[in-house]
PDB file of C-alpha atoms and ligand atoms in Angstrom:
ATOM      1  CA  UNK B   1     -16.910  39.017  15.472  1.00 41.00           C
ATOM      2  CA  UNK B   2     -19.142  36.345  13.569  1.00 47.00           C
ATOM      3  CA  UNK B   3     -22.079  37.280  12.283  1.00 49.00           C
ATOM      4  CA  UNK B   4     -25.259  35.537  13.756  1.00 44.00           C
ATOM      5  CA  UNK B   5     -28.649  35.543  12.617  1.00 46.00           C
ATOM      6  CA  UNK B   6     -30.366  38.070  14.385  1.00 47.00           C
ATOM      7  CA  UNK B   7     -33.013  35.834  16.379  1.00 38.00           C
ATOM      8  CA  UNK B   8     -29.176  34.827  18.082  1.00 39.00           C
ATOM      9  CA  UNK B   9     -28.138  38.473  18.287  1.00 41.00           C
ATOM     10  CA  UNK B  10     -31.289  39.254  19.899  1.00 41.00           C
ATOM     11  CA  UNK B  11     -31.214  36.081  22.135  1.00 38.00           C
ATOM     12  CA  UNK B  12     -33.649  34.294  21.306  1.00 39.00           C
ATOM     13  CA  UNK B  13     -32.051  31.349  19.973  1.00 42.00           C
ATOM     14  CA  UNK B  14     -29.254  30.458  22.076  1.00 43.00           C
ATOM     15  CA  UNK B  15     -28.588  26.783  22.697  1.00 46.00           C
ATOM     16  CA  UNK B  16     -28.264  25.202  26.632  1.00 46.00           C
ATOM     17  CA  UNK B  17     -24.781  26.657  26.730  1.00 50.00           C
ATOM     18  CA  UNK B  18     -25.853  30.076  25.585  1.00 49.00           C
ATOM     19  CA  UNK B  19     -23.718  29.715  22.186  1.00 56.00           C
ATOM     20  CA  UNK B  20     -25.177  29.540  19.086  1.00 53.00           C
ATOM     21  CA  UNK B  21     -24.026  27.073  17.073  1.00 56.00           C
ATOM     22  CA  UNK B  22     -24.927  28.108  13.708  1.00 68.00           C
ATOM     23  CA  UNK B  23     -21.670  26.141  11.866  1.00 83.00           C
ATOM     24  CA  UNK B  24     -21.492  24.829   8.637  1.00 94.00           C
ATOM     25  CA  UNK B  25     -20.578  21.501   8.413  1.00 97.00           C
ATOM     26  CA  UNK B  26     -17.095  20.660   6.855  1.00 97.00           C
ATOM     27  CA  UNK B  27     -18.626  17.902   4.750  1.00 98.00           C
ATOM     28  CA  UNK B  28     -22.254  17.017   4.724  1.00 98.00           C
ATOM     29  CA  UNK B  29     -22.660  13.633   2.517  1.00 98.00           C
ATOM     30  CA  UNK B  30     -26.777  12.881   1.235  1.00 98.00           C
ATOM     31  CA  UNK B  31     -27.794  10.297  -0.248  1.00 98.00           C
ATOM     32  CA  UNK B  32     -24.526   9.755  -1.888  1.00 98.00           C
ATOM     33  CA  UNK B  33     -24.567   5.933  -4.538  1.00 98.00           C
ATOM     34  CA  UNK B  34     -22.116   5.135  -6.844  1.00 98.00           C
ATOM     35  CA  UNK B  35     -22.915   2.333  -9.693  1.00 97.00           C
ATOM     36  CA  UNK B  36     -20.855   1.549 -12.473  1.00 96.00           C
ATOM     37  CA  UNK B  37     -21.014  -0.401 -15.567  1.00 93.00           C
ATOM     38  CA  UNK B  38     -19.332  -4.094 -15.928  1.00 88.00           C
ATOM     39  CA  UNK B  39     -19.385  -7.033 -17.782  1.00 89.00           C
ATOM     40  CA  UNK B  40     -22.126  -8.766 -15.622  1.00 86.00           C
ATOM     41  CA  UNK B  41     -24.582  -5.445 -15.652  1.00 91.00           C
ATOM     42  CA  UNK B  42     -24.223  -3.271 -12.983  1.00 93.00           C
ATOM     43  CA  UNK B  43     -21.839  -3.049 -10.003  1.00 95.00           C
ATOM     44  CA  UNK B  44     -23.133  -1.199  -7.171  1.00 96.00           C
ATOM     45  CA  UNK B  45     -19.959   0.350  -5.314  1.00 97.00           C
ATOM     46  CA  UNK B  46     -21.659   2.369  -2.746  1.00 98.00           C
ATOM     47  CA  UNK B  47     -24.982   3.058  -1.998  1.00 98.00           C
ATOM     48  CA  UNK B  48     -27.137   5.464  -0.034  1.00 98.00           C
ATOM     49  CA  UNK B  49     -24.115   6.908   2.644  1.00 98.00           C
ATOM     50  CA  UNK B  50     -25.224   9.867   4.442  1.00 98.00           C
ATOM     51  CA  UNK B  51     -22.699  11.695   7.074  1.00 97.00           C
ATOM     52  CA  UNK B  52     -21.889  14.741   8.658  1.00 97.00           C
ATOM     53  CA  UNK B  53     -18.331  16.116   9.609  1.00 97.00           C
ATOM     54  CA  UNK B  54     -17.911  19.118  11.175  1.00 96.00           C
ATOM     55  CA  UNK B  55     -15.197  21.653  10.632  1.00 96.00           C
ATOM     56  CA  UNK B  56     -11.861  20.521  12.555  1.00 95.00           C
ATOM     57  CA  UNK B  57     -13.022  16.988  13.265  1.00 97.00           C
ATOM     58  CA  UNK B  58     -11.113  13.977  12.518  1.00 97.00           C
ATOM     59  CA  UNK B  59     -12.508  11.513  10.687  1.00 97.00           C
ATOM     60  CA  UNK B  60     -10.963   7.826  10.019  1.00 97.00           C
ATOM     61  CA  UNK B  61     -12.744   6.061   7.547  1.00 97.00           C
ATOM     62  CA  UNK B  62     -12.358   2.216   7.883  1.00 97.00           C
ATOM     63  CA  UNK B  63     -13.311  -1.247   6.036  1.00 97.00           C
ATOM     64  CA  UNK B  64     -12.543  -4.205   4.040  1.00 96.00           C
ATOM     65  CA  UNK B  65     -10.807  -4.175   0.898  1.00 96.00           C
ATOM     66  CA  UNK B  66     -13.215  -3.678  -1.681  1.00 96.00           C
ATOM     67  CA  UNK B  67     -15.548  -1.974   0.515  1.00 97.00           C
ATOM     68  CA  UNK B  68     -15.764   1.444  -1.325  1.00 97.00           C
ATOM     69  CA  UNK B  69     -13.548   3.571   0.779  1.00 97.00           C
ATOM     70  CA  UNK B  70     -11.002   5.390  -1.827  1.00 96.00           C
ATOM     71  CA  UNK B  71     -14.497   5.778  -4.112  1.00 97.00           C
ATOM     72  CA  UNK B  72     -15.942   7.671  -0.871  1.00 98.00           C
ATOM     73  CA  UNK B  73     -12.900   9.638  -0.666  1.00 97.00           C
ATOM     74  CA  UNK B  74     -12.937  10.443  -4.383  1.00 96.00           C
ATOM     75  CA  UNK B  75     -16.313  11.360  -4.453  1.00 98.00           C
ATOM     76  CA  UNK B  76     -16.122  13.377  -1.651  1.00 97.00           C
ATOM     77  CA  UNK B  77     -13.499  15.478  -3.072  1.00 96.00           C
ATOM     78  CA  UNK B  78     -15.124  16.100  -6.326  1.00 96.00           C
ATOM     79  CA  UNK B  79     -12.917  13.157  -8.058  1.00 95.00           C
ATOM     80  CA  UNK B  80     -15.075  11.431  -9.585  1.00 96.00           C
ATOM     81  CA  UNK B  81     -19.172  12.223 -10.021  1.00 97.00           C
ATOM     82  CA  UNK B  82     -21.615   9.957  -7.955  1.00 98.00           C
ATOM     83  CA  UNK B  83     -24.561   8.293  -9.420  1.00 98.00           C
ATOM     84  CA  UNK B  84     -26.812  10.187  -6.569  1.00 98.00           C
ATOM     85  CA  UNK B  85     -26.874  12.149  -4.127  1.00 98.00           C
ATOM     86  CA  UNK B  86     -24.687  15.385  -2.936  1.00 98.00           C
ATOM     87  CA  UNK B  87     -21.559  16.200  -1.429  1.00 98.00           C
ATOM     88  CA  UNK B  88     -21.578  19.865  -0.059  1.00 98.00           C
ATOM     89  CA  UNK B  89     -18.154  21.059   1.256  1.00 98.00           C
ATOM     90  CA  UNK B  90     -18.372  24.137   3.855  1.00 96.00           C
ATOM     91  CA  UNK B  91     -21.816  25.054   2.373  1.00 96.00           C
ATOM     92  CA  UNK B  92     -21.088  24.437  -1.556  1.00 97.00           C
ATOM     93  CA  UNK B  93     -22.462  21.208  -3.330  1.00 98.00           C
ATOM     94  CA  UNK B  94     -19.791  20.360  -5.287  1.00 98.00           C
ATOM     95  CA  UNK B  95     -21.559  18.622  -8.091  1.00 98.00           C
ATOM     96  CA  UNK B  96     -23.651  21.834  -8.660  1.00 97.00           C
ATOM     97  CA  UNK B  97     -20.179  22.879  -9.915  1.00 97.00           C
ATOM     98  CA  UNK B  98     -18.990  22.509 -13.586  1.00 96.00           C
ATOM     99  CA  UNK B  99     -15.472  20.093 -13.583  1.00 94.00           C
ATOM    100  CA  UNK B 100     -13.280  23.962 -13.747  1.00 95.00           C
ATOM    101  CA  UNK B 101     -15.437  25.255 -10.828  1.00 96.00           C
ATOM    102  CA  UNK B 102     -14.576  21.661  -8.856  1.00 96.00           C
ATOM    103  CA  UNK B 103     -11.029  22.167  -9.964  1.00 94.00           C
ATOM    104  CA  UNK B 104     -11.424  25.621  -8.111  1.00 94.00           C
ATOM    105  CA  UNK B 105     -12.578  24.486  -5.586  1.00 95.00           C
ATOM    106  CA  UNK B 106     -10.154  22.176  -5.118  1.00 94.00           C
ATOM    107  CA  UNK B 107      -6.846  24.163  -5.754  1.00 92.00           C
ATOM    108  CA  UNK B 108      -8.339  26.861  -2.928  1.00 92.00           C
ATOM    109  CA  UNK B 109      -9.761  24.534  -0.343  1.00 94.00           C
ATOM    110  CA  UNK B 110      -8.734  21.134  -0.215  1.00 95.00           C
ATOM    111  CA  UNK B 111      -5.395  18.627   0.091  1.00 94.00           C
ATOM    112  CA  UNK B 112      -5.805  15.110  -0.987  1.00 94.00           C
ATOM    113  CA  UNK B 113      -3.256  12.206  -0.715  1.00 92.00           C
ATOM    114  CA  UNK B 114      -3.881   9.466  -3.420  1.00 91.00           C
ATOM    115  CA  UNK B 115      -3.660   5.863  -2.015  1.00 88.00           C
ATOM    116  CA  UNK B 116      -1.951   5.225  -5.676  1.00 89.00           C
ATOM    117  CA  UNK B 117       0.856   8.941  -4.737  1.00 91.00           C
ATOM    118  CA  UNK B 118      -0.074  10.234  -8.524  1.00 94.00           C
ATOM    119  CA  UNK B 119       3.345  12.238  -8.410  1.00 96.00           C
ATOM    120  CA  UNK B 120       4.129  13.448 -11.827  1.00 97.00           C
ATOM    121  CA  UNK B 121       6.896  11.914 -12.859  1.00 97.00           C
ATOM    122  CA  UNK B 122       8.463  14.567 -14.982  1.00 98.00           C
ATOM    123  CA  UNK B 123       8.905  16.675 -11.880  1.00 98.00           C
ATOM    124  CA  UNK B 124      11.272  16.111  -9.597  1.00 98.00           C
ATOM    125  CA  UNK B 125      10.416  16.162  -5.951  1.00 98.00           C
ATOM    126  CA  UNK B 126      10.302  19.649  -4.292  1.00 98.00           C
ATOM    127  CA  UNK B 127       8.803  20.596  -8.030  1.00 98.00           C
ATOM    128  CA  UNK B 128       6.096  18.546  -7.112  1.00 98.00           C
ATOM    129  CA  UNK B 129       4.992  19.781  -3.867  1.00 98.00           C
ATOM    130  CA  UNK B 130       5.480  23.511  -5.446  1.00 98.00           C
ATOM    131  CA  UNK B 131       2.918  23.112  -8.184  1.00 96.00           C
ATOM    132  CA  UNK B 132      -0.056  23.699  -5.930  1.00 95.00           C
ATOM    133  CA  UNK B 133       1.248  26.597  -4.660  1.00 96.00           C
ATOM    134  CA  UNK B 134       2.262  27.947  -7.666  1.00 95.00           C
ATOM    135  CA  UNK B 135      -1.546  27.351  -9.337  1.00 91.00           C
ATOM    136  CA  UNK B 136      -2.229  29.428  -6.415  1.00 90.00           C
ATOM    137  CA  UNK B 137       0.313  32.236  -7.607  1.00 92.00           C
ATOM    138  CA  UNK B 138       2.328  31.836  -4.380  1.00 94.00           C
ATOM    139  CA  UNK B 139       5.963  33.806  -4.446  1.00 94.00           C
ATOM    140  CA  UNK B 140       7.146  31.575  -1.704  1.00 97.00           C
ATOM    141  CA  UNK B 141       6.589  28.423  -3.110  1.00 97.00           C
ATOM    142  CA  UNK B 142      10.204  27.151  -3.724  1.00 98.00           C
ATOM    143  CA  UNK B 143      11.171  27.800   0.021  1.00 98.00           C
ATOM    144  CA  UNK B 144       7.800  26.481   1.460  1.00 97.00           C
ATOM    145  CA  UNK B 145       8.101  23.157  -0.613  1.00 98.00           C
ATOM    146  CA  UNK B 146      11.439  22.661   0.314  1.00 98.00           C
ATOM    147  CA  UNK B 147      10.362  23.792   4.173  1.00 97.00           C
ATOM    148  CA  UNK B 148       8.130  21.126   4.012  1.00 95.00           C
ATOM    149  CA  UNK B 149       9.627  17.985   2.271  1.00 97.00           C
ATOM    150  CA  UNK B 150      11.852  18.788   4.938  1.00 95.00           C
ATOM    151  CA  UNK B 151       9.049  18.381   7.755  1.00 92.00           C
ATOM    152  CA  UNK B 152       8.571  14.955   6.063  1.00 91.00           C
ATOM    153  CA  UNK B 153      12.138  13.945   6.264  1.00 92.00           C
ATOM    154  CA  UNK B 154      13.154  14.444   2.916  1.00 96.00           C
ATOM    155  CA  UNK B 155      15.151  17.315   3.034  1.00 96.00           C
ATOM    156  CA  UNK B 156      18.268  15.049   0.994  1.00 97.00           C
ATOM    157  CA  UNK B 157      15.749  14.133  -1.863  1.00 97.00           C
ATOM    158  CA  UNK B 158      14.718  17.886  -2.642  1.00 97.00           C
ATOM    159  CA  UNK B 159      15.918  17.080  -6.946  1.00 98.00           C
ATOM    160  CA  UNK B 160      14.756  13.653  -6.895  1.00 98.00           C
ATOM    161  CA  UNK B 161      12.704  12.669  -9.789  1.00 98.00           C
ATOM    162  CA  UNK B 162       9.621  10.267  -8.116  1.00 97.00           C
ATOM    163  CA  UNK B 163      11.026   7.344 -10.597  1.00 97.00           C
ATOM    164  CA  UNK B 164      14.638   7.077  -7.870  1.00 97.00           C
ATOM    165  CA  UNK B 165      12.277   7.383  -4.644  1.00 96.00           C
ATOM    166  CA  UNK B 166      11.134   4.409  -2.758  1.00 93.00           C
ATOM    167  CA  UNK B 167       7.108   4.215  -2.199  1.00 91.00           C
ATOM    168  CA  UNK B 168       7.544   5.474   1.462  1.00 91.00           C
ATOM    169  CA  UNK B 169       9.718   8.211  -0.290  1.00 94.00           C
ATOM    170  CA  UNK B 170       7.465   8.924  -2.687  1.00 95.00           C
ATOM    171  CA  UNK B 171       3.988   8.864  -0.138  1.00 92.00           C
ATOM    172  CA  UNK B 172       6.176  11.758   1.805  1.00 94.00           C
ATOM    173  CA  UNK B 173       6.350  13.950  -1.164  1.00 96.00           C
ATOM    174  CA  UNK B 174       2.388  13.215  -2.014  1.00 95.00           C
ATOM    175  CA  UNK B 175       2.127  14.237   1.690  1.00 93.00           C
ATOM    176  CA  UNK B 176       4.049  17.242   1.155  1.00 95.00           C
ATOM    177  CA  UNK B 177       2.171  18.231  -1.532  1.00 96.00           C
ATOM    178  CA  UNK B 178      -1.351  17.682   0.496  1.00 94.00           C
ATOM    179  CA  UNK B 179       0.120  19.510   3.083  1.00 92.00           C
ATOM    180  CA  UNK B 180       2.004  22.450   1.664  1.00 95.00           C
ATOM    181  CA  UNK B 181      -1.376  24.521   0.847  1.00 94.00           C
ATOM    182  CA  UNK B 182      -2.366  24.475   4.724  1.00 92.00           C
ATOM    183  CA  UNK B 183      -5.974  23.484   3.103  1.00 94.00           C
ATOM    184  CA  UNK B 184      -9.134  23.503   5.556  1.00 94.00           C
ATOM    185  CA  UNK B 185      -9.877  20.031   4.473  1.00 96.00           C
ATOM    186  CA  UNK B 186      -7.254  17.247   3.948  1.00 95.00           C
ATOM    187  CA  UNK B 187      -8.542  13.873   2.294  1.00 96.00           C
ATOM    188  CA  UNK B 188      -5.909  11.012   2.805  1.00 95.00           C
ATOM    189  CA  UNK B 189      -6.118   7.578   1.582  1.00 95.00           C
ATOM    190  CA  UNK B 190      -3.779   4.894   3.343  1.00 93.00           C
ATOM    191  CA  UNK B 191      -1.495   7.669   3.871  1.00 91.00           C
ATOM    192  CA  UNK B 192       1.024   5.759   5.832  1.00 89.00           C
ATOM    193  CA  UNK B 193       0.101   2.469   4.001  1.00 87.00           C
ATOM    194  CA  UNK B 194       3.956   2.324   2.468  1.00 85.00           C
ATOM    195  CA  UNK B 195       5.759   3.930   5.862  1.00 87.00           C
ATOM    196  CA  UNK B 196       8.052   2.038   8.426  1.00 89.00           C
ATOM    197  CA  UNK B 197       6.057   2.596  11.990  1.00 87.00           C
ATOM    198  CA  UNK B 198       7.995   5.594  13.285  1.00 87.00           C
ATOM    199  CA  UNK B 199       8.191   7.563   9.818  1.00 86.00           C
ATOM    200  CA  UNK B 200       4.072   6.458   9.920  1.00 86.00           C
ATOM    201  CA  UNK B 201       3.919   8.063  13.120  1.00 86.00           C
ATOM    202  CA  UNK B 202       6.160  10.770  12.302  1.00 83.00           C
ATOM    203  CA  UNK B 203       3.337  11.460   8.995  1.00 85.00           C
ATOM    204  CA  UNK B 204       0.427  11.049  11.664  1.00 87.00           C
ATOM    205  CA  UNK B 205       1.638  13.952  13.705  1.00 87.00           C
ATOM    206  CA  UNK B 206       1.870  16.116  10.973  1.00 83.00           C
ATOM    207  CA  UNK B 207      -1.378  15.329   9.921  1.00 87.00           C
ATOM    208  CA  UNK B 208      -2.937  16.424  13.219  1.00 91.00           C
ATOM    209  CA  UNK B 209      -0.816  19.053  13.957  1.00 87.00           C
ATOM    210  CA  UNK B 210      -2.047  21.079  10.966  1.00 82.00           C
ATOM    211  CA  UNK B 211      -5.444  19.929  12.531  1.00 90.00           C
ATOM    212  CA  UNK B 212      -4.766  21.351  15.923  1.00 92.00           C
ATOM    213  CA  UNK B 213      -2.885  24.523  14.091  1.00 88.00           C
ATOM    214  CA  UNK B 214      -5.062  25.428  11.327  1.00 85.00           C
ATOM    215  CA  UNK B 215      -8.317  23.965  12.118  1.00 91.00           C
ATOM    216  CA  UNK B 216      -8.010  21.548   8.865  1.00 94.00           C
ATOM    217  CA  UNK B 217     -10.864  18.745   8.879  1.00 96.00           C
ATOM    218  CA  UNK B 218      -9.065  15.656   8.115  1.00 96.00           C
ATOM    219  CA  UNK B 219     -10.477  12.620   6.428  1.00 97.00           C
ATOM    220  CA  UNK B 220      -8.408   9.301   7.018  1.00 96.00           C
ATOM    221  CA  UNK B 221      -8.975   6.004   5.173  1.00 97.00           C
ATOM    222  CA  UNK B 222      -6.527   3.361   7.123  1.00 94.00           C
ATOM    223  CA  UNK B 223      -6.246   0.123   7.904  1.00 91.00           C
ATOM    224  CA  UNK B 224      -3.988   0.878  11.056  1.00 89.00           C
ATOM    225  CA  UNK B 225      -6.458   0.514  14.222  1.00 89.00           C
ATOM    226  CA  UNK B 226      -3.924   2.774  16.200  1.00 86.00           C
ATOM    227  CA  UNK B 227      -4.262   5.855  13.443  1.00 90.00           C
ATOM    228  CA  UNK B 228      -8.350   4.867  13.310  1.00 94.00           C
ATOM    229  CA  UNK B 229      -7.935   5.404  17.605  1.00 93.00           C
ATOM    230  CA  UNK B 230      -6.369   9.186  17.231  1.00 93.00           C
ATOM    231  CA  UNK B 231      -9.231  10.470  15.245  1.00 96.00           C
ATOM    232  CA  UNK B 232     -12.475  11.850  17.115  1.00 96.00           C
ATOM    233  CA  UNK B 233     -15.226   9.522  15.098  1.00 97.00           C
ATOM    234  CA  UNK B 234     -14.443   6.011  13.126  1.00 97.00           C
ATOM    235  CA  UNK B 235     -16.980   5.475  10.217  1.00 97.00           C
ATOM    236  CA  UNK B 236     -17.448   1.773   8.610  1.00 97.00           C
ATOM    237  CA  UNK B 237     -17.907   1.134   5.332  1.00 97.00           C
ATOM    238  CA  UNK B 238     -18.829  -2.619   4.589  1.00 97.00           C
ATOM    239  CA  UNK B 239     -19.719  -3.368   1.321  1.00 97.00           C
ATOM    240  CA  UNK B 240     -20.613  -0.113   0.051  1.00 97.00           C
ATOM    241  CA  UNK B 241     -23.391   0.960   3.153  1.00 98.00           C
ATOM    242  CA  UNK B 242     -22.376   2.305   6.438  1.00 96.00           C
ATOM    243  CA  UNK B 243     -22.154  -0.337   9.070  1.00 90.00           C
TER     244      UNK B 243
HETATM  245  N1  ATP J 301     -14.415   2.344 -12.058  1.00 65.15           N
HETATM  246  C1  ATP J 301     -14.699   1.147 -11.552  1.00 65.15           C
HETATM  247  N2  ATP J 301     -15.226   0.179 -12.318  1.00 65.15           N
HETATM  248  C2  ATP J 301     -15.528  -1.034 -11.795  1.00 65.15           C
HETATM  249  N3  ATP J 301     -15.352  -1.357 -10.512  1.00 65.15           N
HETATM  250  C3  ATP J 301     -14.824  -0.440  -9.708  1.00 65.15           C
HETATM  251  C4  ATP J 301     -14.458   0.866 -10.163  1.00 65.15           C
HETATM  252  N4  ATP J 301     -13.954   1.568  -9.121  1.00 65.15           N
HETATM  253  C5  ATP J 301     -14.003   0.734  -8.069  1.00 65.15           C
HETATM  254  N5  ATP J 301     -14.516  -0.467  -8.408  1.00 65.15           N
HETATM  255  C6  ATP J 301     -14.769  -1.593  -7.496  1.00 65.15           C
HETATM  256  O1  ATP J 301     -15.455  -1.076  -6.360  1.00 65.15           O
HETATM  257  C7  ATP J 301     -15.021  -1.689  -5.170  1.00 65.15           C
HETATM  258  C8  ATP J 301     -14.540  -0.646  -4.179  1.00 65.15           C
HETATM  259  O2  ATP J 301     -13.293  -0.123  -4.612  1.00 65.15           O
HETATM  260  P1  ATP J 301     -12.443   0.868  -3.710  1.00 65.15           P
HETATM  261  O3  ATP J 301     -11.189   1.150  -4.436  1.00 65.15           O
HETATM  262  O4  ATP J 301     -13.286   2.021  -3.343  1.00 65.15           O
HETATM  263  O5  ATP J 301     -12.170  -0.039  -2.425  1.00 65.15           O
HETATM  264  P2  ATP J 301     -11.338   0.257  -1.103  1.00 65.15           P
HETATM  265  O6  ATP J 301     -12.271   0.104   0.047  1.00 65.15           O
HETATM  266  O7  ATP J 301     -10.611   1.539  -1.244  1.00 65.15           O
HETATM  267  O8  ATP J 301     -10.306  -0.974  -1.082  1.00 65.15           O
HETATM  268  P3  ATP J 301      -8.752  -1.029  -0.584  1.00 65.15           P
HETATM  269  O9  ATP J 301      -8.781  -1.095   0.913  1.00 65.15           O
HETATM  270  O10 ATP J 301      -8.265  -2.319  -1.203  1.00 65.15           O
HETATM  271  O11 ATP J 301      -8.042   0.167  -1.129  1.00 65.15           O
HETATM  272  C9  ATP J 301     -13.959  -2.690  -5.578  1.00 65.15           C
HETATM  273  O12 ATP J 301     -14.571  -3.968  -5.658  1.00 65.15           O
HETATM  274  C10 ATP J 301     -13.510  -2.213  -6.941  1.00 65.15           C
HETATM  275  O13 ATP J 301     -13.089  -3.291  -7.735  1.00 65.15           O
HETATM  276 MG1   MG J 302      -8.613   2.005  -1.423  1.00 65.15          MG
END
């Protein structure tokens, strides 16, 4: 049973439908602008993007090269710091936290695919998709990691150091690792960018069945109109705004 402010309890409050929706958004972005420092000055990457997501939505994230989108994603998973503005993430503004409280935050809540993979090369594959479970002090995580490389079709690569994996190969295991936690929210950037079409739409499934299963928000950045057309809302990014 959740528990509702009272003015709901006491019915008072209750929207048209007679449910109150009293949720906290998955991600709620304010104000958010990111400048750095270059040789001509300063380079304004993004600037002033506010959005909402709500918990379980689907979210592709679309624009140009160059736009800003991976420095969104980054930011919005507590990457990288912004210049202004907030990020809160089911209620908690995540640059209110110190770096170890992000890190926290991160291991407990949140999967995130790197457009780049950022395997570690001295572990092999299934060791790689074990080590967030085993920050987490899972017992299981040997048999869930291989469970899952095995969901990505890599079930014949379990000892393979990243190094002797092809860059589809090696997206799969980054995927793996994402998805191995179950996390509420799961950031992906170009996660099928290095896939053959039906391995790419083997990846997309699995990306929204753990949405349908668990309830994880997902946050896509593609280039692939037909993965942009299976999420609920497409957000632009052009040149650093919202379009
Ligand atoms: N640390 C940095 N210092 C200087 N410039 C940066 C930095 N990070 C990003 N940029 C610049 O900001 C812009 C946005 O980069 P970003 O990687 O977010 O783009 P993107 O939309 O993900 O592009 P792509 O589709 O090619 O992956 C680019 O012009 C990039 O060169
Ligand atoms: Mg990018």
């Amino acid at each position: 049973m959740r528990d509702y402010p009272e003015a709901y309890k006491n019915g008072l409050a209750n929207d048209a439908a007679g449910t109150p929706d009293v949720r906290t958004p998955a991600i709620a972005v304010s104000g958010l602008s990111k400048r750095v420092a270059d040789a001509s000055g300063e380079l304004t990457i993004l600037q002033n993007i506010d959005f909402t997501v709500q918990p379980a939505e689907t979210l592709a994230l679309v624009g140009a090269s160059g736009s800003g989108k991976s420095t969104l994603l980054g930011l919005l998973a507590g990457l990288d710091t912004p210049s202004e503005g907030k990020v809160l993430l089911d209620g908690t503004d995540i640059f209110a936290l110190d770096e170890d409280g992000r890190a926290a935050f991160r291991k407990a809540k949140l999967g995130f695919v790197f457009q780049s993979f950022q395997l570690l090369a001295h572990l092999n594959a299934v060791e790689n998709v074990m080590l967030p479970l085993e920050l987490r002090g899972d017992g299981d995580a040997r048999a869930k990691a291989e469970a899952m490389l095995g969901r990505v079709g890599l079930g014949s690569r379990l000892r393979h150091y990243p190094k002797y994996l092809s860059g589809g190969e090696q997206q799969r295991v980054a995927l793996a690792r994402a998805f191995v936690t179950e996390p509420p929210l799961l950031f992906a950037d170009e996660p099928t960018g290095s896939l053959d079409a039906a391995t790419g739409e083997s990846i997309i499934g699995l990306m929204f069945e753990l949405n349908r299963e668990r309830g994880s928000t997902l946050v896509l950045v593609t280039h692939d109109p037909a993965m942009a057309a299976r999420c609920g809302r497409t957000i632009t990014i052009s040149a650093g705004r919202l379009a």
